[in-house]
Amino acid sequence: MAIMSIRVSFYRDRKKDWRWRASRIRNGKVMADSAEGYRRPGECIRAAEILFAANPDVEFQFPSGPARATK
């Protein structure tokens, strides 16, 4: 199975909790999102990093703009 390019965006919900949403870069369709909100942005980022660790072509997009993950 081919690995696809994924963009993981981080945002704040109505309760001011942090969440992530993963979409395909090619067509923008949402593939997955966080089932829970996180109080701290670092916790949210870490959860997404763990989930997408096997895919080398993941782009993390923060509210201020895109940033590529470094390992």
mmCIF file of N, CA and C in Angstrom:
data_model
loop_
_atom_site.group_PDB
_atom_site.id
_atom_site.type_symbol
_atom_site.label_atom_id
_atom_site.label_comp_id
_atom_site.label_asym_id
_atom_site.label_seq_id
_atom_site.Cartn_x
_atom_site.Cartn_y
_atom_site.Cartn_z
ATOM 1 N N MET A 1 0.846 -1.172 0.000
ATOM 2 C CA MET A 1 0.000 0.000 0.000
ATOM 3 C C MET A 1 0.897 1.243 0.000
ATOM 4 N N ALA A 2 0.588 2.181 -0.854
ATOM 5 C CA ALA A 2 1.378 3.411 -0.954
ATOM 6 C C ALA A 2 1.075 4.344 0.216
ATOM 7 N N ILE A 3 2.108 5.015 0.672
ATOM 8 C CA ILE A 3 1.935 6.001 1.731
ATOM 9 C C ILE A 3 1.535 7.317 1.085
ATOM 10 N N MET A 4 0.488 7.931 1.603
ATOM 11 C CA MET A 4 0.011 9.173 1.002
ATOM 12 C C MET A 4 0.420 10.381 1.821
ATOM 13 N N SER A 5 0.451 11.518 1.160
ATOM 14 C CA SER A 5 0.782 12.772 1.835
ATOM 15 C C SER A 5 -0.404 13.224 2.676
ATOM 16 N N ILE A 6 -0.115 13.534 3.918
ATOM 17 C CA ILE A 6 -1.162 13.915 4.870
ATOM 18 C C ILE A 6 -0.799 15.241 5.521
ATOM 19 N N ARG A 7 -1.790 16.081 5.694
ATOM 20 C CA ARG A 7 -1.625 17.336 6.435
ATOM 21 C C ARG A 7 -2.404 17.208 7.737
ATOM 22 N N VAL A 8 -1.731 17.453 8.843
ATOM 23 C CA VAL A 8 -2.376 17.432 10.157
ATOM 24 C C VAL A 8 -2.449 18.882 10.641
ATOM 25 N N SER A 9 -3.667 19.368 10.794
ATOM 26 C CA SER A 9 -3.899 20.741 11.238
ATOM 27 C C SER A 9 -4.310 20.739 12.703
ATOM 28 N N PHE A 10 -3.851 21.731 13.428
ATOM 29 C CA PHE A 10 -4.189 21.886 14.838
ATOM 30 C C PHE A 10 -5.032 23.140 15.003
ATOM 31 N N TYR A 11 -6.045 23.060 15.849
ATOM 32 C CA TYR A 11 -6.934 24.199 16.045
ATOM 33 C C TYR A 11 -7.563 24.135 17.427
ATOM 34 N N ARG A 12 -8.199 25.223 17.829
ATOM 35 C CA ARG A 12 -8.905 25.266 19.110
ATOM 36 C C ARG A 12 -10.401 25.182 18.855
ATOM 37 N N ASP A 13 -11.086 24.387 19.682
ATOM 38 C CA ASP A 13 -12.534 24.240 19.531
ATOM 39 C C ASP A 13 -13.271 25.295 20.354
ATOM 40 N N ARG A 14 -14.577 25.187 20.414
ATOM 41 C CA ARG A 14 -15.398 26.178 21.137
ATOM 42 C C ARG A 14 -15.085 26.242 22.624
ATOM 43 N N LYS A 15 -14.642 25.127 23.176
ATOM 44 C CA LYS A 15 -14.289 25.083 24.601
ATOM 45 C C LYS A 15 -12.854 25.531 24.848
ATOM 46 N N LYS A 16 -12.169 25.956 23.791
ATOM 47 C CA LYS A 16 -10.761 26.390 23.836
ATOM 48 C C LYS A 16 -9.789 25.228 24.056
ATOM 49 N N ASP A 17 -10.257 23.992 23.803
ATOM 50 C CA ASP A 17 -9.374 22.830 23.839
ATOM 51 C C ASP A 17 -8.691 22.703 22.482
ATOM 52 N N TRP A 18 -7.529 22.063 22.460
ATOM 53 C CA TRP A 18 -6.794 21.830 21.217
ATOM 54 C C TRP A 18 -7.232 20.521 20.587
ATOM 55 N N ARG A 19 -7.348 20.511 19.265
ATOM 56 C CA ARG A 19 -7.714 19.318 18.503
ATOM 57 C C ARG A 19 -6.865 19.253 17.242
ATOM 58 N N TRP A 20 -6.840 18.081 16.607
ATOM 59 C CA TRP A 20 -6.151 17.930 15.335
ATOM 60 C C TRP A 20 -7.100 17.323 14.313
ATOM 61 N N ARG A 21 -6.808 17.568 13.053
ATOM 62 C CA ARG A 21 -7.595 17.026 11.943
ATOM 63 C C ARG A 21 -6.607 16.635 10.841
ATOM 64 N N ALA A 22 -6.699 15.403 10.345
ATOM 65 C CA ALA A 22 -5.814 14.913 9.287
ATOM 66 C C ALA A 22 -6.581 14.859 7.974
ATOM 67 N N SER A 23 -5.982 15.430 6.936
ATOM 68 C CA SER A 23 -6.608 15.410 5.615
ATOM 69 C C SER A 23 -5.555 15.068 4.559
ATOM 70 N N ARG A 24 -6.031 14.591 3.434
ATOM 71 C CA ARG A 24 -5.132 14.301 2.321
ATOM 72 C C ARG A 24 -4.720 15.610 1.684
ATOM 73 N N ILE A 25 -3.444 15.757 1.392
ATOM 74 C CA ILE A 25 -2.967 16.993 0.790
ATOM 75 C C ILE A 25 -3.511 17.132 -0.627
ATOM 76 N N ARG A 26 -3.607 16.028 -1.351
ATOM 77 C CA ARG A 26 -4.009 16.095 -2.754
ATOM 78 C C ARG A 26 -5.433 16.603 -2.951
ATOM 79 N N ASN A 27 -6.389 16.123 -2.145
ATOM 80 C CA ASN A 27 -7.779 16.523 -2.377
ATOM 81 C C ASN A 27 -8.444 17.202 -1.174
ATOM 82 N N GLY A 28 -7.762 17.310 -0.057
ATOM 83 C CA GLY A 28 -8.292 18.017 1.098
ATOM 84 C C GLY A 28 -9.337 17.268 1.907
ATOM 85 N N LYS A 29 -9.643 16.035 1.551
ATOM 86 C CA LYS A 29 -10.659 15.278 2.284
ATOM 87 C C LYS A 29 -10.142 14.871 3.662
ATOM 88 N N VAL A 30 -10.985 15.071 4.667
ATOM 89 C CA VAL A 30 -10.631 14.724 6.042
ATOM 90 C C VAL A 30 -10.654 13.207 6.194
ATOM 91 N N MET A 31 -9.552 12.676 6.715
ATOM 92 C CA MET A 31 -9.411 11.236 6.932
ATOM 93 C C MET A 31 -9.686 10.857 8.374
ATOM 94 N N ALA A 32 -9.283 11.735 9.301
ATOM 95 C CA ALA A 32 -9.423 11.440 10.728
ATOM 96 C C ALA A 32 -9.358 12.740 11.513
ATOM 97 N N ASP A 33 -9.883 12.680 12.734
ATOM 98 C CA ASP A 33 -9.753 13.827 13.629
ATOM 99 C C ASP A 33 -9.681 13.337 15.061
ATOM 100 N N SER A 34 -9.288 14.241 15.951
ATOM 101 C CA SER A 34 -9.139 13.838 17.347
ATOM 102 C C SER A 34 -10.512 13.594 17.961
ATOM 103 N N ALA A 35 -10.594 12.554 18.738
ATOM 104 C CA ALA A 35 -11.854 12.203 19.385
ATOM 105 C C ALA A 35 -12.058 12.991 20.666
ATOM 106 N N GLU A 36 -10.992 13.634 21.118
ATOM 107 C CA GLU A 36 -11.074 14.400 22.350
ATOM 108 C C GLU A 36 -10.295 15.700 22.208
ATOM 109 N N GLY A 37 -10.621 16.645 23.068
ATOM 110 C CA GLY A 37 -9.879 17.892 23.112
ATOM 111 C C GLY A 37 -8.756 17.791 24.139
ATOM 112 N N TYR A 38 -7.697 18.550 23.921
ATOM 113 C CA TYR A 38 -6.544 18.555 24.818
ATOM 114 C C TYR A 38 -6.377 19.957 25.399
ATOM 115 N N ARG A 39 -6.086 20.041 26.677
ATOM 116 C CA ARG A 39 -5.907 21.352 27.317
ATOM 117 C C ARG A 39 -4.641 22.047 26.866
ATOM 118 N N ARG A 40 -3.595 21.266 26.632
ATOM 119 C CA ARG A 40 -2.296 21.838 26.249
ATOM 120 C C ARG A 40 -2.005 21.492 24.794
ATOM 121 N N PRO A 41 -1.480 22.448 24.039
ATOM 122 C CA PRO A 41 -1.175 22.157 22.633
ATOM 123 C C PRO A 41 -0.131 21.053 22.473
ATOM 124 N N GLY A 42 0.827 20.981 23.387
ATOM 125 C CA GLY A 42 1.857 19.946 23.303
ATOM 126 C C GLY A 42 1.287 18.539 23.392
ATOM 127 N N GLU A 43 0.252 18.346 24.215
ATOM 128 C CA GLU A 43 -0.391 17.041 24.330
ATOM 129 C C GLU A 43 -1.074 16.660 23.028
ATOM 130 N N CYS A 44 -1.708 17.632 22.398
ATOM 131 C CA CYS A 44 -2.397 17.404 21.130
ATOM 132 C C CYS A 44 -1.389 17.046 20.035
ATOM 133 N N ILE A 45 -0.304 17.794 19.971
ATOM 134 C CA ILE A 45 0.735 17.548 18.971
ATOM 135 C C ILE A 45 1.350 16.170 19.168
ATOM 136 N N ARG A 46 1.637 15.823 20.406
ATOM 137 C CA ARG A 46 2.244 14.522 20.706
ATOM 138 C C ARG A 46 1.321 13.376 20.296
ATOM 139 N N ALA A 47 0.024 13.499 20.542
ATOM 140 C CA ALA A 47 -0.932 12.462 20.152
ATOM 141 C C ALA A 47 -0.921 12.263 18.634
ATOM 142 N N ALA A 48 -0.898 13.351 17.883
ATOM 143 C CA ALA A 48 -0.868 13.256 16.423
ATOM 144 C C ALA A 48 0.459 12.671 15.940
ATOM 145 N N GLU A 49 1.562 13.060 16.565
ATOM 146 C CA GLU A 49 2.872 12.518 16.183
ATOM 147 C C GLU A 49 2.926 11.008 16.381
ATOM 148 N N ILE A 50 2.378 10.531 17.474
ATOM 149 C CA ILE A 50 2.360 9.092 17.741
ATOM 150 C C ILE A 50 1.524 8.372 16.691
ATOM 151 N N LEU A 51 0.373 8.922 16.378
ATOM 152 C CA LEU A 51 -0.542 8.290 15.435
ATOM 153 C C LEU A 51 0.040 8.225 14.023
ATOM 154 N N PHE A 52 0.736 9.266 13.606
ATOM 155 C CA PHE A 52 1.239 9.333 12.236
ATOM 156 C C PHE A 52 2.739 9.073 12.123
ATOM 157 N N ALA A 53 3.339 8.461 13.133
ATOM 158 C CA ALA A 53 4.784 8.208 13.144
ATOM 159 C C ALA A 53 5.241 7.299 12.005
ATOM 160 N N ALA A 54 4.403 6.398 11.550
ATOM 161 C CA ALA A 54 4.782 5.454 10.497
ATOM 162 C C ALA A 54 4.785 6.081 9.106
ATOM 163 N N ASN A 55 4.197 7.245 8.953
ATOM 164 C CA ASN A 55 4.127 7.895 7.645
ATOM 165 C C ASN A 55 5.191 8.988 7.575
ATOM 166 N N PRO A 56 6.192 8.825 6.711
ATOM 167 C CA PRO A 56 7.262 9.823 6.630
ATOM 168 C C PRO A 56 6.847 11.113 5.927
ATOM 169 N N ASP A 57 5.692 11.112 5.271
ATOM 170 C CA ASP A 57 5.268 12.277 4.493
ATOM 171 C C ASP A 57 4.077 12.978 5.151
ATOM 172 N N VAL A 58 4.278 13.425 6.387
ATOM 173 C CA VAL A 58 3.232 14.130 7.128
ATOM 174 C C VAL A 58 3.664 15.576 7.329
ATOM 175 N N GLU A 59 2.753 16.472 7.055
ATOM 176 C CA GLU A 59 2.997 17.902 7.258
ATOM 177 C C GLU A 59 2.120 18.362 8.416
ATOM 178 N N PHE A 60 2.724 18.936 9.429
ATOM 179 C CA PHE A 60 1.981 19.470 10.558
ATOM 180 C C PHE A 60 1.762 20.954 10.312
ATOM 181 N N GLN A 61 0.494 21.375 10.370
ATOM 182 C CA GLN A 61 0.156 22.773 10.118
ATOM 183 C C GLN A 61 -0.427 23.386 11.390
ATOM 184 N N PHE A 62 0.293 24.339 11.917
ATOM 185 C CA PHE A 62 -0.119 25.013 13.139
ATOM 186 C C PHE A 62 -0.887 26.278 12.776
ATOM 187 N N PRO A 63 -1.614 26.875 13.704
ATOM 188 C CA PRO A 63 -2.391 28.074 13.378
ATOM 189 C C PRO A 63 -1.592 29.188 12.731
ATOM 190 N N SER A 64 -0.298 29.298 13.033
ATOM 191 C CA SER A 64 0.521 30.366 12.458
ATOM 192 C C SER A 64 1.051 30.007 11.069
ATOM 193 N N GLY A 65 0.889 28.767 10.610
ATOM 194 C CA GLY A 65 1.355 28.356 9.291
ATOM 195 C C GLY A 65 1.944 26.958 9.320
ATOM 196 N N PRO A 66 2.341 26.431 8.144
ATOM 197 C CA PRO A 66 2.836 25.054 8.080
ATOM 198 C C PRO A 66 4.226 24.908 8.690
ATOM 199 N N ALA A 67 4.456 23.731 9.233
ATOM 200 C CA ALA A 67 5.780 23.383 9.776
ATOM 201 C C ALA A 67 5.951 21.891 9.620
ATOM 202 N N ARG A 68 7.053 21.462 9.074
ATOM 203 C CA ARG A 68 7.307 20.052 8.877
ATOM 204 C C ARG A 68 7.865 19.432 10.151
ATOM 205 N N ALA A 69 7.429 18.224 10.434
ATOM 206 C CA ALA A 69 7.910 17.527 11.632
ATOM 207 C C ALA A 69 9.362 17.140 11.442
ATOM 208 N N THR A 70 10.093 17.207 12.517
ATOM 209 C CA THR A 70 11.482 16.757 12.490
ATOM 210 C C THR A 70 11.644 15.705 13.554
ATOM 211 N N LYS A 71 12.390 14.674 13.240
ATOM 212 C CA LYS A 71 12.567 13.574 14.193
ATOM 213 C C LYS A 71 13.995 13.428 14.549
#
